[in-house]
CSV table of C-alpha atoms and ligand atoms in Angstrom, one decimal:
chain,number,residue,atom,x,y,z
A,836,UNK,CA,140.6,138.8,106.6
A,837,UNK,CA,139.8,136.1,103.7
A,838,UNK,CA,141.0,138.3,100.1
A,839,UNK,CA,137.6,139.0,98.1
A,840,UNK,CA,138.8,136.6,95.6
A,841,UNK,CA,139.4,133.7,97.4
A,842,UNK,CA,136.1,134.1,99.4
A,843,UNK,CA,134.3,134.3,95.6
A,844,UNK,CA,136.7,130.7,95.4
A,845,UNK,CA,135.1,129.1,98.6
A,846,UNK,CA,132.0,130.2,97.9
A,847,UNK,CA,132.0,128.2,94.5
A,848,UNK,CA,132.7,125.1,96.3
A,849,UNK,CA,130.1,125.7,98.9
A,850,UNK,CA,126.6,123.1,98.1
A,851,UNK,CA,124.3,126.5,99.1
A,852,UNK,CA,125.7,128.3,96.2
A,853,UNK,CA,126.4,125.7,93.5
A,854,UNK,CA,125.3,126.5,89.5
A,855,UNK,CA,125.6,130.4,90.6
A,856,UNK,CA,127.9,132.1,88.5
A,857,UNK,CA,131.0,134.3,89.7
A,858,UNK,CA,128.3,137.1,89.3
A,859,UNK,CA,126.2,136.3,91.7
A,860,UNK,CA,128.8,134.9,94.0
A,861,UNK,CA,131.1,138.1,93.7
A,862,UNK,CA,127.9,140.3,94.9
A,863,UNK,CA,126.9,137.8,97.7
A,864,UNK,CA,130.5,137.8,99.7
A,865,UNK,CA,131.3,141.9,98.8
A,866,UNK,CA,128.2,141.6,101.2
A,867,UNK,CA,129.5,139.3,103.4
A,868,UNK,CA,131.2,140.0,106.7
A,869,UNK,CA,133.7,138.5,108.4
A,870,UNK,CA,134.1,137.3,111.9
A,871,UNK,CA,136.4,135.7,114.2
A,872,UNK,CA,136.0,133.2,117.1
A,873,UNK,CA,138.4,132.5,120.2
A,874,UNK,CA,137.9,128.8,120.9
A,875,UNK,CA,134.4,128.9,123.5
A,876,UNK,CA,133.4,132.5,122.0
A,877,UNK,CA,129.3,132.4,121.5
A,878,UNK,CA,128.1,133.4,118.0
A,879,UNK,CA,124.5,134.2,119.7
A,880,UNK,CA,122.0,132.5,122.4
A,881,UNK,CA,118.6,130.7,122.3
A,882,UNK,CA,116.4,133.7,122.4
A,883,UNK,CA,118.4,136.6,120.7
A,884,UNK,CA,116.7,138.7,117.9
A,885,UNK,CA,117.9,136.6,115.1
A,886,UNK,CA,119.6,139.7,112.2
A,887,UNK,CA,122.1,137.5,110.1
A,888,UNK,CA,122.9,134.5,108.4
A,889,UNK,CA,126.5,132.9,108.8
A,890,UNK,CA,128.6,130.7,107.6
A,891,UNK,CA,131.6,128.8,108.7
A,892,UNK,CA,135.0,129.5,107.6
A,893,UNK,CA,136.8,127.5,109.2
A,894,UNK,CA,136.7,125.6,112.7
A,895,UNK,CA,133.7,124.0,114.4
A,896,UNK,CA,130.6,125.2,116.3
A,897,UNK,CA,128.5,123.2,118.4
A,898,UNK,CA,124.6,124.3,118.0
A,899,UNK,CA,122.8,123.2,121.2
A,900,UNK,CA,120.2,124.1,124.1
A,901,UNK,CA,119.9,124.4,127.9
A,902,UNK,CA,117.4,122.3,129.3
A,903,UNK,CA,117.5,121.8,133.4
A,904,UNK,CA,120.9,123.1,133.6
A,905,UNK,CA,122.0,120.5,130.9
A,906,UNK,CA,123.4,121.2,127.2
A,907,UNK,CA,121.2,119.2,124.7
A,908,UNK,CA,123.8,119.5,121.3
A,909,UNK,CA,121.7,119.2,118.2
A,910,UNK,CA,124.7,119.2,116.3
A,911,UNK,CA,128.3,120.0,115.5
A,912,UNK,CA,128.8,122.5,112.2
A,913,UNK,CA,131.2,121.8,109.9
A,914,UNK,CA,133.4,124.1,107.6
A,915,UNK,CA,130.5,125.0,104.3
A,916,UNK,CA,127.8,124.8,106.6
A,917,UNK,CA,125.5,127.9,107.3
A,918,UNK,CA,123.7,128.5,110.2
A,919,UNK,CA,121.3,131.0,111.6
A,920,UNK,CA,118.6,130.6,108.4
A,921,UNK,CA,115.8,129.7,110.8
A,922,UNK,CA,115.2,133.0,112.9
A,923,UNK,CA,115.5,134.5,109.3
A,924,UNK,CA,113.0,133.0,107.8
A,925,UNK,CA,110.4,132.6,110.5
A,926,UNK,CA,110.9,135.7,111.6
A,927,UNK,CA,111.8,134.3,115.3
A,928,UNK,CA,113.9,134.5,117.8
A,929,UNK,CA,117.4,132.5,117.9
A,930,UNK,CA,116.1,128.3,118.3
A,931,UNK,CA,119.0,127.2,119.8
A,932,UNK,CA,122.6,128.8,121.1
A,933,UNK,CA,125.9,128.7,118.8
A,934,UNK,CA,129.2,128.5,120.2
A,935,UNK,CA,133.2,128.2,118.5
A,936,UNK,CA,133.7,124.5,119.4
A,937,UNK,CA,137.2,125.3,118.3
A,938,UNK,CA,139.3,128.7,117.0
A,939,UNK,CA,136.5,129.2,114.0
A,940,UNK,CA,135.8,131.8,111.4
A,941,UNK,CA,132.4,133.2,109.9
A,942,UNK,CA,131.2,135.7,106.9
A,943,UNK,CA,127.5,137.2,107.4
A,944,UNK,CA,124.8,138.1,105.4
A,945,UNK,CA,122.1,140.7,106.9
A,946,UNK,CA,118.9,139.4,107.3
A,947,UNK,CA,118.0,142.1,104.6
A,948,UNK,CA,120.7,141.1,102.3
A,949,UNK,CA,119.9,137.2,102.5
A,950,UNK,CA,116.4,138.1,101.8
A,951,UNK,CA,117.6,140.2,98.4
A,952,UNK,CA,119.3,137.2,97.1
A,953,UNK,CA,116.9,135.0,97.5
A,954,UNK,CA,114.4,136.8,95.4
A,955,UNK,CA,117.2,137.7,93.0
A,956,UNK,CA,118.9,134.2,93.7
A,957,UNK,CA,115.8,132.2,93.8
A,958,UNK,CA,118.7,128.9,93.4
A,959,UNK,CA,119.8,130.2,97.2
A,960,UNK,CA,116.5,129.4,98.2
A,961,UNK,CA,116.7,125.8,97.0
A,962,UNK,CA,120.1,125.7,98.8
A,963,UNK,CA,118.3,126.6,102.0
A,964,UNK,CA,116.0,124.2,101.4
A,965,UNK,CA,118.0,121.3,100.9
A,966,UNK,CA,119.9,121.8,103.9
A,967,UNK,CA,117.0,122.0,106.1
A,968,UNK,CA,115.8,118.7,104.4
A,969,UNK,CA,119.1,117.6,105.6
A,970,UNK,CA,119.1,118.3,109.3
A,971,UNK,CA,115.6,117.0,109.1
A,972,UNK,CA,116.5,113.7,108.0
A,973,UNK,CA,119.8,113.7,110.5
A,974,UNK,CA,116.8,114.6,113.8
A,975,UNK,CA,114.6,112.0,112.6
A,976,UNK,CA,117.3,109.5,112.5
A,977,UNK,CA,118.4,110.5,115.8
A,978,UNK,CA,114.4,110.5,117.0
A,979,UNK,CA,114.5,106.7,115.7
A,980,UNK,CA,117.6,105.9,117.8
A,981,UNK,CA,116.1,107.8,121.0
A,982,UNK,CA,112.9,105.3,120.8
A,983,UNK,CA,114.7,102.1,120.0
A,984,UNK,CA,117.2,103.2,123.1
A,985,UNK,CA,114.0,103.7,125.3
A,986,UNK,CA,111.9,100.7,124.1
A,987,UNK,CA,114.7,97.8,124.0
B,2022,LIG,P1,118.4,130.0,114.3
B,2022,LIG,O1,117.2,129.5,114.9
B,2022,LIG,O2,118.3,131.3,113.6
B,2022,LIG,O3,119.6,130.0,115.3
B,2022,LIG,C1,120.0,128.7,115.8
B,2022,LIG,C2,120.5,127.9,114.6
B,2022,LIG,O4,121.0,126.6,114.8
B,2022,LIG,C3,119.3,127.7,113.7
B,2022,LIG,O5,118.9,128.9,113.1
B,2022,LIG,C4,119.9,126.7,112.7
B,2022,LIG,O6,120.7,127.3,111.8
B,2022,LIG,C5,120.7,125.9,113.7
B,2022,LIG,N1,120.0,124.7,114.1
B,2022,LIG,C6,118.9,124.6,114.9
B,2022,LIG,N2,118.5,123.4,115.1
B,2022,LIG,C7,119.4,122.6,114.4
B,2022,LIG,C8,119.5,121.2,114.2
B,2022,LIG,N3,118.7,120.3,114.8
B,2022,LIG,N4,120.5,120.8,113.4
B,2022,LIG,C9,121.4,121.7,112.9
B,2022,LIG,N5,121.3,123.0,113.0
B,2022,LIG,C10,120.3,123.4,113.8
């Protein structure tokens, strides 16, 4: 288990929660819980209810889809990246499946504890926001590459 204090530490260095005082950030992780992954473990699967928010620890997770009997990867999350926002805010099940690329660690937020802090944390929101901008940007990139590749 991460010690409240360095969690509060991490957290500060952490793009979603940047300008948020140690306030905010000590009430966000003492509602935070953590979890930990054996290399292969799955977080949660395309189609599951969708009832927290998560960040990564430590480790890697690939985010990704079945399609024919095939893995499509969207992408590969990094240590500081959150995952899970999307079923959250849509109210929808789980787009895509997560999985421990490697021996990883989480913390959680409940969906209804996410949705507390960003009315009282309205700067979470904005954090949210950017990052979706983000893996935007990365898919339509990769949507770019995909045509060039299939009209050479
Ligand atoms: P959610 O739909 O709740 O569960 C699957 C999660 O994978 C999703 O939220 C996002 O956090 C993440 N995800 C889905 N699509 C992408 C993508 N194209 N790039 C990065 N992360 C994604």
């Amino acid at each position: 288990m991460t010690h409240p204090k360095a969690l509060v530490r991490w957290l500060r260095q952490i793009e979603l929660f940047q300008g948020m005082d140690t306030a905010a950030l000590e009430l966000i992780s003492q509602n935070m819980t953590e979890y930990e992954y054996d290399a292969d473990a799955i977080v949660f699967r395309e189609g599951d209810v969708g009832d927290c928010l998560f960040l990564l620890l430590s480790g890697t997770m690939l985010v990704f889809v079945e399609r024919e009997g095939k893995p499509v990867v969207y992408t590969t999350l990094q240590p500081g990246e959150c995952f899970g926002e999307m079923a959250l805010i849509e109210d929808t099940p789980r787009s895509a499946t997560v999985k421990a690329e490697a021996p990883s660690r989480c913390v959680a937020l409940t969906k209804q504890d996410f949705l507390d802090l960003i009315q009282r944390y309205p700067h979470l929101a904005l954090g949210i926001m950017k990052s979706l901008c983000q893996r935007l940007r990365h898919g339509n990139a990769r949507l770019q590459q995909y045509v060039r590749q299939s009209n050479p």
